[in-house]
Amino acid sequence: MTTTGEEDATARGGPWWWTRWRSAALDLGLAVGSAAECGAEGVRFAHDAGVPAAVGVVFGVLAGSTLIVRRKWPIAVVLVSIAITPAQMGYLMGIVGLYTLAASELPRRIIGSLAGMSFLGMLIVMFVRVRQDTQRGTWELGDWFVPFASITTAVGMTAPPVLLGMYVGARRRLMESLRERADSLERELQLLAERAEERAEWARGEERTRIAREMHDVVAHRVSLMVVHAAALQAVARKDPEKAVKNAALVGDMGRQALTELREMLGVLRSGDGVGGRERAAVPLVAVGVAAAAAASRVVDEEGVGDGPCLSDVDELLGQSAAAGMAVDLSVEGETRSYAAEIEQTAYRVVQEALTNVHKHAAGAKTHVRLAHRVSEIAMQVENEPPPEPASASAARLPSGGNGLVGMRERVLALGGVFVSGPTDAGGFRVSAVIPAV
């Protein structure tokens, strides 16, 4: 298994400058080996220099022990190994020091300079030593052997550790780069997951709002008319039985239509995608919103079959309001033409909700509905005059949740239109909307 850079960094922990305990143990072992080597070679150095052997041993042990700081100060270790090269000691320290230097993050010019100095020092020492051995008669070889042995030994003591250190350093840097990329990818994936969750939550909120708006448009208008007709029915039940029967029939029709549309939307909310009715999977909220919008946009007759609302249904809508006792007139400007289904449904819902608000808040007030068909847009305005009596606004006791104007604004703005609503100077209320025709 592999770990990312952050996990790897937290997993490390060693004494002083070491990142791991095993690295400290390795350096300590190498330092002990180097000190033993230099101490043993210090005996010969003391003999050649004419000093006591103990001095040579102590000198060698101290010089070889500097290998323990090779990770902290690799330059110092290499310089010490170069310095003791004439004493013909510190071969292990020189090899390990060059390897550590080449694997470090130091500039290449410093690595090359110190490696060149080590090569030159080893070349001179080996040249002198081999030449002395040949002059003493230890080896009976030609003159070519001295430079050959010197160069070969110097190259062998310098090139392999430098090349190996450069390879290990490049590999370590590559692994660190890959680890950093893995960390970056992990953070990006986590960020993407958080953003996806935020978008999903936002989408769920949008669909909840959409479902609430569609259900409000389906129910509010019809139930408002039902309440108005019920109040009128209560008022004329004894005086005019025929009108009471007519109002009761209208209340029944509107109630059946509202129940039919509600049943369709609730069926969508409850239904699943199970096969044969045995399995019921959860319906995505987006699908619920689309289906709810489709169900809300249908004006269903008694048999439950109908078409989506459009501007041609505005006359019927005004007729229902007039039957409920509202004095309403319609004026149309421009040449009547057809629009996209979504535009006509939105225009219809704006007029419907505006009339519903008149029933709720200004019962009995005269209302003017204006439609303007322009070249690149359609405009609508619903304006009511002040109610004839202040108490009539609440006579039917119609509740208001404050969602009607919000829903109209959301519908119009979703199509790139403009929506304005507010009281008039005469004491009434005006709702205006302009929707692009394209």
Tab-separated table of C-alpha atoms in Angstrom:
chain	number	residue	atom	x	y	z
A	1	MET	CA	0.000	0.000	0.000
A	2	THR	CA	1.081	3.557	-0.604
A	3	THR	CA	0.420	6.637	1.446
A	4	THR	CA	-0.064	10.218	0.380
A	5	GLY	CA	2.414	12.947	1.260
A	6	GLU	CA	0.465	14.256	4.234
A	7	GLU	CA	0.006	10.784	5.722
A	8	ASP	CA	3.652	9.944	5.045
A	9	ALA	CA	4.821	13.138	6.743
A	10	THR	CA	2.720	12.470	9.827
A	11	ALA	CA	3.936	8.854	9.970
A	12	ARG	CA	7.568	9.949	10.163
A	13	GLY	CA	9.367	10.774	13.367
A	14	GLY	CA	12.980	10.356	14.376
A	15	PRO	CA	15.608	11.961	16.603
A	16	TRP	CA	17.203	15.252	15.681
A	17	TRP	CA	17.440	15.701	11.908
A	18	TRP	CA	16.431	12.163	10.964
A	19	THR	CA	12.946	11.575	9.625
A	20	ARG	CA	12.900	7.917	10.656
A	21	TRP	CA	14.524	5.869	13.392
A	22	ARG	CA	15.808	3.376	10.885
A	23	SER	CA	17.651	6.175	9.065
A	24	ALA	CA	19.305	7.176	12.341
A	25	ALA	CA	20.282	3.540	13.011
A	26	LEU	CA	21.742	3.193	9.487
A	27	ASP	CA	23.825	6.361	9.794
A	28	LEU	CA	25.019	5.327	13.234
A	29	GLY	CA	26.124	1.940	11.887
A	30	LEU	CA	27.922	3.540	8.938
A	31	ALA	CA	29.642	5.988	11.278
A	32	VAL	CA	30.834	3.154	13.529
A	33	GLY	CA	32.140	1.247	10.496
A	34	SER	CA	33.890	4.323	9.133
A	35	ALA	CA	35.435	5.114	12.530
A	36	ALA	CA	36.712	1.531	12.814
A	37	GLU	CA	38.200	1.685	9.315
A	38	CYS	CA	39.865	5.037	9.851
A	39	GLY	CA	41.093	3.972	13.284
A	40	ALA	CA	42.710	0.852	11.816
A	41	GLU	CA	44.287	2.831	8.990
A	42	GLY	CA	45.434	5.436	11.502
A	43	VAL	CA	48.000	2.980	12.831
A	44	ARG	CA	49.843	2.946	9.512
A	45	PHE	CA	49.427	6.699	9.182
A	46	ALA	CA	50.982	7.198	12.629
A	47	HIS	CA	53.877	4.939	11.708
A	48	ASP	CA	54.549	6.835	8.477
A	49	ALA	CA	54.157	10.214	10.213
A	50	GLY	CA	56.374	9.217	13.146
A	51	VAL	CA	53.747	9.848	15.822
A	52	PRO	CA	52.386	7.459	18.469
A	53	ALA	CA	49.916	4.915	17.191
A	54	ALA	CA	47.301	6.067	19.698
A	55	VAL	CA	47.343	9.511	18.099
A	56	GLY	CA	46.714	8.005	14.690
A	57	VAL	CA	43.897	5.841	15.988
A	58	VAL	CA	42.197	8.757	17.750
A	59	PHE	CA	42.596	10.921	14.659
A	60	GLY	CA	41.114	8.195	12.473
A	61	VAL	CA	38.184	7.536	14.807
A	62	LEU	CA	37.315	11.234	15.024
A	63	ALA	CA	37.591	11.690	11.263
A	64	GLY	CA	35.530	8.593	10.477
A	65	SER	CA	32.815	9.516	12.997
A	66	THR	CA	31.853	12.581	10.942
A	67	LEU	CA	29.910	10.240	8.674
A	68	ILE	CA	27.052	10.345	11.191
A	69	VAL	CA	26.123	13.865	9.992
A	70	ARG	CA	26.059	12.935	6.302
A	71	ARG	CA	22.332	13.748	5.898
A	72	LYS	CA	22.634	17.078	7.714
A	73	TRP	CA	25.942	18.331	6.293
A	74	PRO	CA	26.976	16.213	3.278
A	75	ILE	CA	29.440	18.861	2.080
A	76	ALA	CA	31.338	18.717	5.386
A	77	VAL	CA	31.598	14.926	5.193
A	78	VAL	CA	32.988	15.046	1.641
A	79	LEU	CA	35.481	17.757	2.563
A	80	VAL	CA	36.711	15.726	5.534
A	81	SER	CA	37.104	12.643	3.325
A	82	ILE	CA	39.093	14.696	0.803
A	83	ALA	CA	41.229	16.124	3.585
A	84	ILE	CA	42.196	12.708	4.961
A	85	THR	CA	42.742	11.153	1.535
A	86	PRO	CA	46.535	11.838	1.669
A	87	ALA	CA	46.616	9.815	4.893
A	88	GLN	CA	45.199	6.900	2.889
A	89	MET	CA	42.150	6.499	5.090
A	90	GLY	CA	38.405	7.251	4.928
A	91	TYR	CA	37.549	5.240	1.810
A	92	LEU	CA	34.122	4.209	3.174
A	93	MET	CA	33.424	7.753	4.281
A	94	GLY	CA	34.384	9.079	0.848
A	95	ILE	CA	32.101	6.664	-1.003
A	96	VAL	CA	29.098	7.201	1.310
A	97	GLY	CA	29.704	10.958	1.424
A	98	LEU	CA	29.741	11.278	-2.383
A	99	TYR	CA	26.585	9.175	-2.633
A	100	THR	CA	24.776	11.337	-0.067
A	101	LEU	CA	26.019	14.530	-1.730
A	102	ALA	CA	24.798	13.449	-5.176
A	103	ALA	CA	21.400	12.379	-3.778
A	104	SER	CA	20.846	15.686	-1.983
A	105	GLU	CA	19.063	18.794	-3.252
A	106	LEU	CA	22.273	20.784	-3.589
A	107	PRO	CA	23.054	22.535	-6.904
A	108	ARG	CA	24.782	20.420	-9.544
A	109	ARG	CA	27.782	22.731	-9.718
A	110	ILE	CA	28.583	22.100	-6.047
A	111	ILE	CA	28.165	18.345	-6.484
A	112	GLY	CA	30.377	18.380	-9.585
A	113	SER	CA	33.069	20.495	-7.925
A	114	LEU	CA	33.322	18.311	-4.816
A	115	ALA	CA	33.242	15.115	-6.891
A	116	GLY	CA	36.029	16.504	-9.063
A	117	MET	CA	38.092	17.379	-6.004
A	118	SER	CA	37.579	13.899	-4.579
A	119	PHE	CA	38.544	12.324	-7.908
A	120	LEU	CA	41.670	14.472	-8.186
A	121	GLY	CA	42.744	13.743	-4.602
A	122	MET	CA	42.209	10.003	-5.051
A	123	LEU	CA	44.075	10.081	-8.371
A	124	ILE	CA	47.134	11.817	-6.853
A	125	VAL	CA	47.238	9.590	-3.776
A	126	MET	CA	46.881	6.389	-5.789
A	127	PHE	CA	49.442	7.550	-8.310
A	128	VAL	CA	51.995	8.203	-5.534
A	129	ARG	CA	51.196	4.964	-3.705
A	130	VAL	CA	51.326	2.731	-6.810
A	131	ARG	CA	54.514	4.413	-7.976
A	132	GLN	CA	56.141	3.849	-4.587
A	133	ASP	CA	55.118	0.211	-4.631
A	134	THR	CA	56.578	-0.313	-8.120
A	135	GLN	CA	59.833	1.417	-7.150
A	136	ARG	CA	60.167	-0.804	-4.105
A	137	GLY	CA	59.935	-3.773	-6.382
A	138	THR	CA	56.693	-5.050	-4.964
A	139	TRP	CA	55.169	-5.247	-8.450
A	140	GLU	CA	57.100	-5.980	-11.649
A	141	LEU	CA	54.953	-4.189	-14.240
A	142	GLY	CA	55.522	-1.658	-16.997
A	143	ASP	CA	55.300	2.095	-16.740
A	144	TRP	CA	51.775	2.036	-18.110
A	145	PHE	CA	50.438	0.361	-14.998
A	146	VAL	CA	50.906	3.356	-12.675
A	147	PRO	CA	48.574	5.807	-14.486
A	148	PHE	CA	46.183	2.981	-15.396
A	149	ALA	CA	45.833	1.824	-11.800
A	150	SER	CA	45.568	5.389	-10.525
A	151	ILE	CA	42.852	6.420	-12.966
A	152	THR	CA	40.917	3.183	-12.597
A	153	THR	CA	40.932	3.369	-8.809
A	154	ALA	CA	39.982	7.055	-8.761
A	155	VAL	CA	37.138	6.511	-11.210
A	156	GLY	CA	35.953	3.438	-9.338
A	157	MET	CA	35.931	5.256	-6.007
A	158	THR	CA	34.184	8.366	-7.367
A	159	ALA	CA	31.911	7.665	-10.352
A	160	PRO	CA	29.695	4.818	-9.004
A	161	PRO	CA	28.601	6.561	-5.761
A	162	VAL	CA	27.985	9.830	-7.607
A	163	LEU	CA	25.910	8.196	-10.359
A	164	LEU	CA	23.990	6.042	-7.880
A	165	GLY	CA	23.307	9.058	-5.674
A	166	MET	CA	22.042	11.097	-8.621
A	167	TYR	CA	19.742	8.243	-9.635
A	168	VAL	CA	18.370	7.802	-6.106
A	169	GLY	CA	17.904	11.562	-5.707
A	170	ALA	CA	16.037	11.833	-9.016
A	171	ARG	CA	13.860	8.859	-8.057
A	172	ARG	CA	13.092	10.357	-4.663
A	173	ARG	CA	12.152	13.680	-6.211
A	174	LEU	CA	9.919	11.870	-8.689
A	175	MET	CA	8.198	9.991	-5.869
A	176	GLU	CA	7.705	13.212	-3.928
A	177	SER	CA	6.255	14.840	-7.027
A	178	LEU	CA	3.880	11.919	-7.543
A	179	ARG	CA	2.941	12.023	-3.877
A	180	GLU	CA	2.210	15.741	-4.112
A	181	ARG	CA	0.113	15.137	-7.200
A	182	ALA	CA	-1.767	12.403	-5.357
A	183	ASP	CA	-2.388	14.814	-2.487
A	184	SER	CA	-3.554	17.460	-4.919
A	185	LEU	CA	-5.862	15.018	-6.686
A	186	GLU	CA	-7.248	13.839	-3.376
A	187	ARG	CA	-7.977	17.412	-2.331
A	188	GLU	CA	-9.551	18.153	-5.703
A	189	LEU	CA	-11.720	15.033	-5.479
A	190	GLN	CA	-12.798	16.004	-1.997
A	191	LEU	CA	-13.588	19.516	-3.185
A	192	LEU	CA	-15.522	18.139	-6.162
A	193	ALA	CA	-17.451	15.829	-3.851
A	194	GLU	CA	-18.319	18.739	-1.579
A	195	ARG	CA	-19.391	20.839	-4.544
A	196	ALA	CA	-21.444	17.946	-5.932
A	197	GLU	CA	-23.145	17.581	-2.575
A	198	GLU	CA	-23.824	21.313	-2.480
A	199	ARG	CA	-25.231	21.217	-6.010
A	200	ALA	CA	-27.377	18.215	-5.118
A	201	GLU	CA	-28.690	20.004	-2.030
A	202	TRP	CA	-29.330	23.116	-4.104
A	203	ALA	CA	-31.146	21.031	-6.726
A	204	ARG	CA	-33.274	19.389	-4.044
A	205	GLY	CA	-34.166	22.794	-2.642
A	206	GLU	CA	-35.017	24.088	-6.106
A	207	GLU	CA	-37.234	21.090	-6.813
A	208	ARG	CA	-38.977	21.422	-3.467
A	209	THR	CA	-39.669	25.056	-4.272
A	210	ARG	CA	-40.878	24.105	-7.734
A	211	ILE	CA	-43.202	21.406	-6.408
A	212	ALA	CA	-44.580	23.785	-3.784
A	213	ARG	CA	-45.157	26.461	-6.440
A	214	GLU	CA	-46.907	24.050	-8.805
A	215	MET	CA	-49.145	22.654	-6.072
A	216	HIS	CA	-49.950	26.176	-4.948
A	217	ASP	CA	-50.966	27.145	-8.493
A	218	VAL	CA	-53.126	24.043	-8.833
A	219	VAL	CA	-54.952	24.358	-5.544
A	220	ALA	CA	-55.046	28.020	-4.549
A	221	HIS	CA	-57.187	29.344	-7.374
A	222	ARG	CA	-59.797	26.586	-7.343
A	223	VAL	CA	-60.026	26.408	-3.561
A	224	SER	CA	-60.323	30.186	-3.362
A	225	LEU	CA	-63.212	30.102	-5.800
A	226	MET	CA	-64.753	27.245	-3.827
A	227	VAL	CA	-64.600	29.295	-0.636
A	228	VAL	CA	-66.133	32.317	-2.383
A	229	HIS	CA	-68.917	30.202	-3.865
A	230	ALA	CA	-69.515	28.531	-0.511
A	231	ALA	CA	-69.877	31.934	1.145
A	232	ALA	CA	-72.291	33.025	-1.583
A	233	LEU	CA	-74.148	29.745	-1.219
A	234	GLN	CA	-74.567	30.349	2.486
A	235	ALA	CA	-75.918	33.833	1.795
A	236	VAL	CA	-78.498	32.872	-0.866
A	237	ALA	CA	-79.437	29.372	0.299
A	238	ARG	CA	-82.835	30.462	1.645
A	239	LYS	CA	-83.537	33.425	-0.603
A	240	ASP	CA	-82.699	31.958	-4.036
A	241	PRO	CA	-82.621	28.126	-4.037
A	242	GLU	CA	-81.914	27.911	-7.775
A	243	LYS	CA	-78.806	30.093	-7.458
A	244	ALA	CA	-77.758	28.098	-4.414
A	245	VAL	CA	-78.006	24.875	-6.417
A	246	LYS	CA	-75.932	26.436	-9.193
A	247	ASN	CA	-73.263	27.580	-6.746
A	248	ALA	CA	-73.199	24.155	-5.099
A	249	ALA	CA	-72.664	22.541	-8.514
A	250	LEU	CA	-69.787	24.931	-9.224
A	251	VAL	CA	-68.211	24.148	-5.855
A	252	GLY	CA	-68.497	20.433	-6.564
A	253	ASP	CA	-66.952	20.748	-10.023
A	254	MET	CA	-64.042	22.800	-8.784
A	255	GLY	CA	-63.474	20.462	-5.865
A	256	ARG	CA	-63.371	17.434	-8.158
A	257	GLN	CA	-60.930	19.165	-10.484
A	258	ALA	CA	-58.641	20.169	-7.602
A	259	LEU	CA	-58.773	16.645	-6.158
A	260	THR	CA	-57.983	15.105	-9.527
A	261	GLU	CA	-54.916	17.253	-10.011
A	262	LEU	CA	-53.779	16.708	-6.430
A	263	ARG	CA	-54.251	12.964	-6.830
A	264	GLU	CA	-52.016	12.971	-9.894
A	265	MET	CA	-49.209	14.826	-8.141
A	266	LEU	CA	-49.449	12.773	-4.973
A	267	GLY	CA	-49.385	9.643	-7.092
A	268	VAL	CA	-46.125	10.795	-8.628
A	269	LEU	CA	-44.693	11.506	-5.185
A	270	ARG	CA	-45.680	8.064	-3.905
A	271	SER	CA	-44.950	5.953	-6.974
A	272	GLY	CA	-41.692	4.141	-7.708
A	273	ASP	CA	-40.015	2.373	-10.603
A	274	GLY	CA	-40.652	-1.167	-9.298
A	275	VAL	CA	-41.412	-3.967	-11.729
A	276	GLY	CA	-44.807	-5.620	-11.418
A	277	GLY	CA	-45.616	-3.581	-8.319
A	278	ARG	CA	-43.335	-5.720	-6.141
A	279	GLU	CA	-40.483	-3.217	-5.916
A	280	ARG	CA	-40.745	0.488	-5.299
A	281	ALA	CA	-37.620	2.524	-5.792
A	282	ALA	CA	-37.306	6.137	-4.785
A	283	VAL	CA	-38.175	8.573	-7.560
A	284	PRO	CA	-35.495	11.253	-8.086
A	285	LEU	CA	-36.645	14.619	-6.854
A	286	VAL	CA	-35.982	16.154	-10.256
A	287	ALA	CA	-38.372	13.700	-11.882
A	288	VAL	CA	-40.943	14.474	-9.215
A	289	GLY	CA	-40.654	18.173	-9.943
A	290	VAL	CA	-41.059	17.668	-13.687
A	291	ALA	CA	-44.039	15.391	-13.214
A	292	ALA	CA	-45.586	17.741	-10.685
A	293	ALA	CA	-45.159	20.639	-13.087
A	294	ALA	CA	-46.772	18.625	-15.862
A	295	ALA	CA	-49.649	17.656	-13.620
A	296	ALA	CA	-50.050	21.210	-12.377
A	297	SER	CA	-50.120	22.591	-15.902
A	298	ARG	CA	-53.156	20.522	-16.928
A	299	VAL	CA	-56.694	21.758	-16.488
A	300	VAL	CA	-58.576	18.524	-15.934
A	301	ASP	CA	-62.250	18.104	-16.634
A	302	GLU	CA	-64.565	15.718	-14.861
A	303	GLU	CA	-63.172	12.719	-16.743
A	304	GLY	CA	-59.599	13.738	-15.938
A	305	VAL	CA	-58.597	14.453	-19.563
A	306	GLY	CA	-57.434	17.899	-20.663
A	307	ASP	CA	-54.793	20.069	-22.276
A	308	GLY	CA	-52.230	22.389	-20.738
A	309	PRO	CA	-53.445	25.893	-19.858
A	310	CYS	CA	-52.871	28.541	-22.470
A	311	LEU	CA	-53.901	32.100	-23.182
A	312	SER	CA	-57.085	30.947	-24.921
A	313	ASP	CA	-58.256	29.623	-21.531
A	314	VAL	CA	-58.136	33.097	-19.970
A	315	ASP	CA	-61.756	33.744	-20.985
A	316	GLU	CA	-62.873	30.646	-19.089
A	317	LEU	CA	-60.760	31.745	-16.144
A	318	LEU	CA	-62.430	35.152	-16.121
A	319	GLY	CA	-65.810	33.453	-16.414
A	320	GLN	CA	-65.131	31.441	-13.276
A	321	SER	CA	-64.207	34.612	-11.399
A	322	ALA	CA	-67.273	36.401	-12.713
A	323	ALA	CA	-69.413	33.486	-11.567
A	324	ALA	CA	-67.948	33.972	-8.114
A	325	GLY	CA	-69.168	37.563	-8.054
A	326	MET	CA	-66.149	39.439	-9.359
A	327	ALA	CA	-66.648	42.300	-11.807
A	328	VAL	CA	-63.842	41.651	-14.281
A	329	ASP	CA	-63.168	42.851	-17.828
A	330	LEU	CA	-60.557	41.831	-20.385
A	331	SER	CA	-58.797	43.987	-22.966
A	332	VAL	CA	-56.422	42.577	-25.594
A	333	GLU	CA	-53.959	44.662	-27.595
A	334	GLY	CA	-52.131	43.548	-30.686
A	335	GLU	CA	-52.644	40.542	-32.911
A	336	THR	CA	-53.379	37.357	-31.023
A	337	ARG	CA	-50.938	34.565	-31.831
A	338	SER	CA	-49.594	31.399	-30.294
A	339	TYR	CA	-46.448	31.166	-28.178
A	340	ALA	CA	-44.344	28.422	-26.751
A	341	ALA	CA	-46.219	26.229	-24.293
A	342	GLU	CA	-44.090	27.330	-21.352
A	343	ILE	CA	-44.690	31.016	-22.134
A	344	GLU	CA	-48.455	30.585	-22.437
A	345	GLN	CA	-48.644	28.519	-19.260
A	346	THR	CA	-46.659	31.139	-17.341
A	347	ALA	CA	-48.857	33.965	-18.636
A	348	TYR	CA	-51.956	31.970	-17.693
A	349	ARG	CA	-50.629	31.266	-14.198
A	350	VAL	CA	-49.811	34.932	-13.617
A	351	VAL	CA	-53.358	35.982	-14.497
A	352	GLN	CA	-54.785	33.085	-12.454
A	353	GLU	CA	-52.778	33.889	-9.329
A	354	ALA	CA	-53.491	37.608	-9.626
A	355	LEU	CA	-57.253	36.904	-9.759
A	356	THR	CA	-56.888	34.565	-6.792
A	357	ASN	CA	-55.254	37.353	-4.807
A	358	VAL	CA	-58.148	39.657	-5.683
A	359	HIS	CA	-60.591	37.046	-4.319
A	360	LYS	CA	-58.524	36.790	-1.143
A	361	HIS	CA	-57.736	40.405	-0.390
A	362	ALA	CA	-60.205	42.568	-2.336
A	363	ALA	CA	-63.429	40.589	-2.692
A	364	GLY	CA	-66.006	42.481	-4.745
A	365	ALA	CA	-63.475	44.875	-6.281
A	366	LYS	CA	-63.676	45.540	-9.989
A	367	THR	CA	-60.714	44.036	-11.821
A	368	HIS	CA	-59.162	44.884	-15.187
A	369	VAL	CA	-57.108	42.301	-17.087
A	370	ARG	CA	-55.000	43.539	-19.993
A	371	LEU	CA	-53.005	41.434	-22.471
A	372	ALA	CA	-50.638	43.035	-24.997
A	373	HIS	CA	-49.183	40.998	-27.872
A	374	ARG	CA	-46.056	42.787	-29.030
A	375	VAL	CA	-43.397	41.964	-31.608
A	376	SER	CA	-40.952	40.191	-29.319
A	377	GLU	CA	-42.815	39.899	-26.040
A	378	ILE	CA	-46.140	39.445	-24.351
A	379	ALA	CA	-47.255	41.701	-21.514
A	380	MET	CA	-50.033	41.177	-19.001
A	381	GLN	CA	-51.476	43.337	-16.263
A	382	VAL	CA	-54.103	42.594	-13.629
A	383	GLU	CA	-55.282	45.629	-11.670
A	384	ASN	CA	-58.100	45.790	-9.182
A	385	GLU	CA	-59.855	48.810	-7.768
A	386	PRO	CA	-60.344	49.269	-4.022
A	387	PRO	CA	-62.967	46.909	-2.559
A	388	PRO	CA	-66.410	48.495	-2.099
A	389	GLU	CA	-66.369	47.824	1.657
A	390	PRO	CA	-63.285	47.438	3.876
A	391	ALA	CA	-64.791	44.395	5.621
A	392	SER	CA	-65.430	42.581	2.356
A	393	ALA	CA	-61.765	41.809	1.906
A	394	SER	CA	-61.903	39.313	4.699
A	395	ALA	CA	-65.521	38.257	4.511
A	396	ALA	CA	-64.681	34.897	2.988
A	397	ARG	CA	-61.843	34.379	5.483
A	398	LEU	CA	-59.388	33.183	2.850
A	399	PRO	CA	-55.923	32.420	4.309
A	400	SER	CA	-52.788	33.674	2.590
A	401	GLY	CA	-49.330	32.147	2.818
A	402	GLY	CA	-47.548	34.920	0.947
A	403	ASN	CA	-46.337	32.523	-1.773
A	404	GLY	CA	-48.439	33.772	-4.671
A	405	LEU	CA	-46.375	36.811	-5.639
A	406	VAL	CA	-43.146	34.901	-5.020
A	407	GLY	CA	-44.260	32.080	-7.322
A	408	MET	CA	-45.298	34.504	-10.074
A	409	ARG	CA	-41.989	36.330	-9.872
A	410	GLU	CA	-40.018	33.052	-10.031
A	411	ARG	CA	-41.956	31.883	-13.093
A	412	VAL	CA	-41.493	35.122	-15.006
A	413	LEU	CA	-37.826	35.581	-14.117
A	414	ALA	CA	-37.093	31.961	-15.103
A	415	LEU	CA	-38.120	32.897	-18.669
A	416	GLY	CA	-36.035	36.071	-18.680
A	417	GLY	CA	-38.989	38.373	-18.123
A	418	VAL	CA	-39.790	41.279	-15.821
A	419	PHE	CA	-42.276	41.182	-12.948
A	420	VAL	CA	-43.595	44.171	-10.960
A	421	SER	CA	-46.304	44.245	-8.322
A	422	GLY	CA	-47.535	46.765	-5.788
A	423	PRO	CA	-50.403	48.991	-4.634
A	424	THR	CA	-51.811	51.707	-6.836
A	425	ASP	CA	-52.404	55.348	-5.945
A	426	ALA	CA	-56.164	54.726	-6.024
A	427	GLY	CA	-55.917	52.121	-3.259
A	428	GLY	CA	-56.000	49.004	-5.417
A	429	PHE	CA	-53.280	46.580	-6.423
A	430	ARG	CA	-51.515	45.964	-9.715
A	431	VAL	CA	-49.594	42.978	-11.018
A	432	SER	CA	-47.593	43.449	-14.223
A	433	ALA	CA	-45.375	41.017	-16.125
A	434	VAL	CA	-43.516	41.062	-19.441
A	435	ILE	CA	-42.258	37.789	-20.946
A	436	PRO	CA	-40.007	37.530	-24.027
A	437	ALA	CA	-41.788	35.796	-26.864
A	438	VAL	CA	-38.639	33.979	-28.035
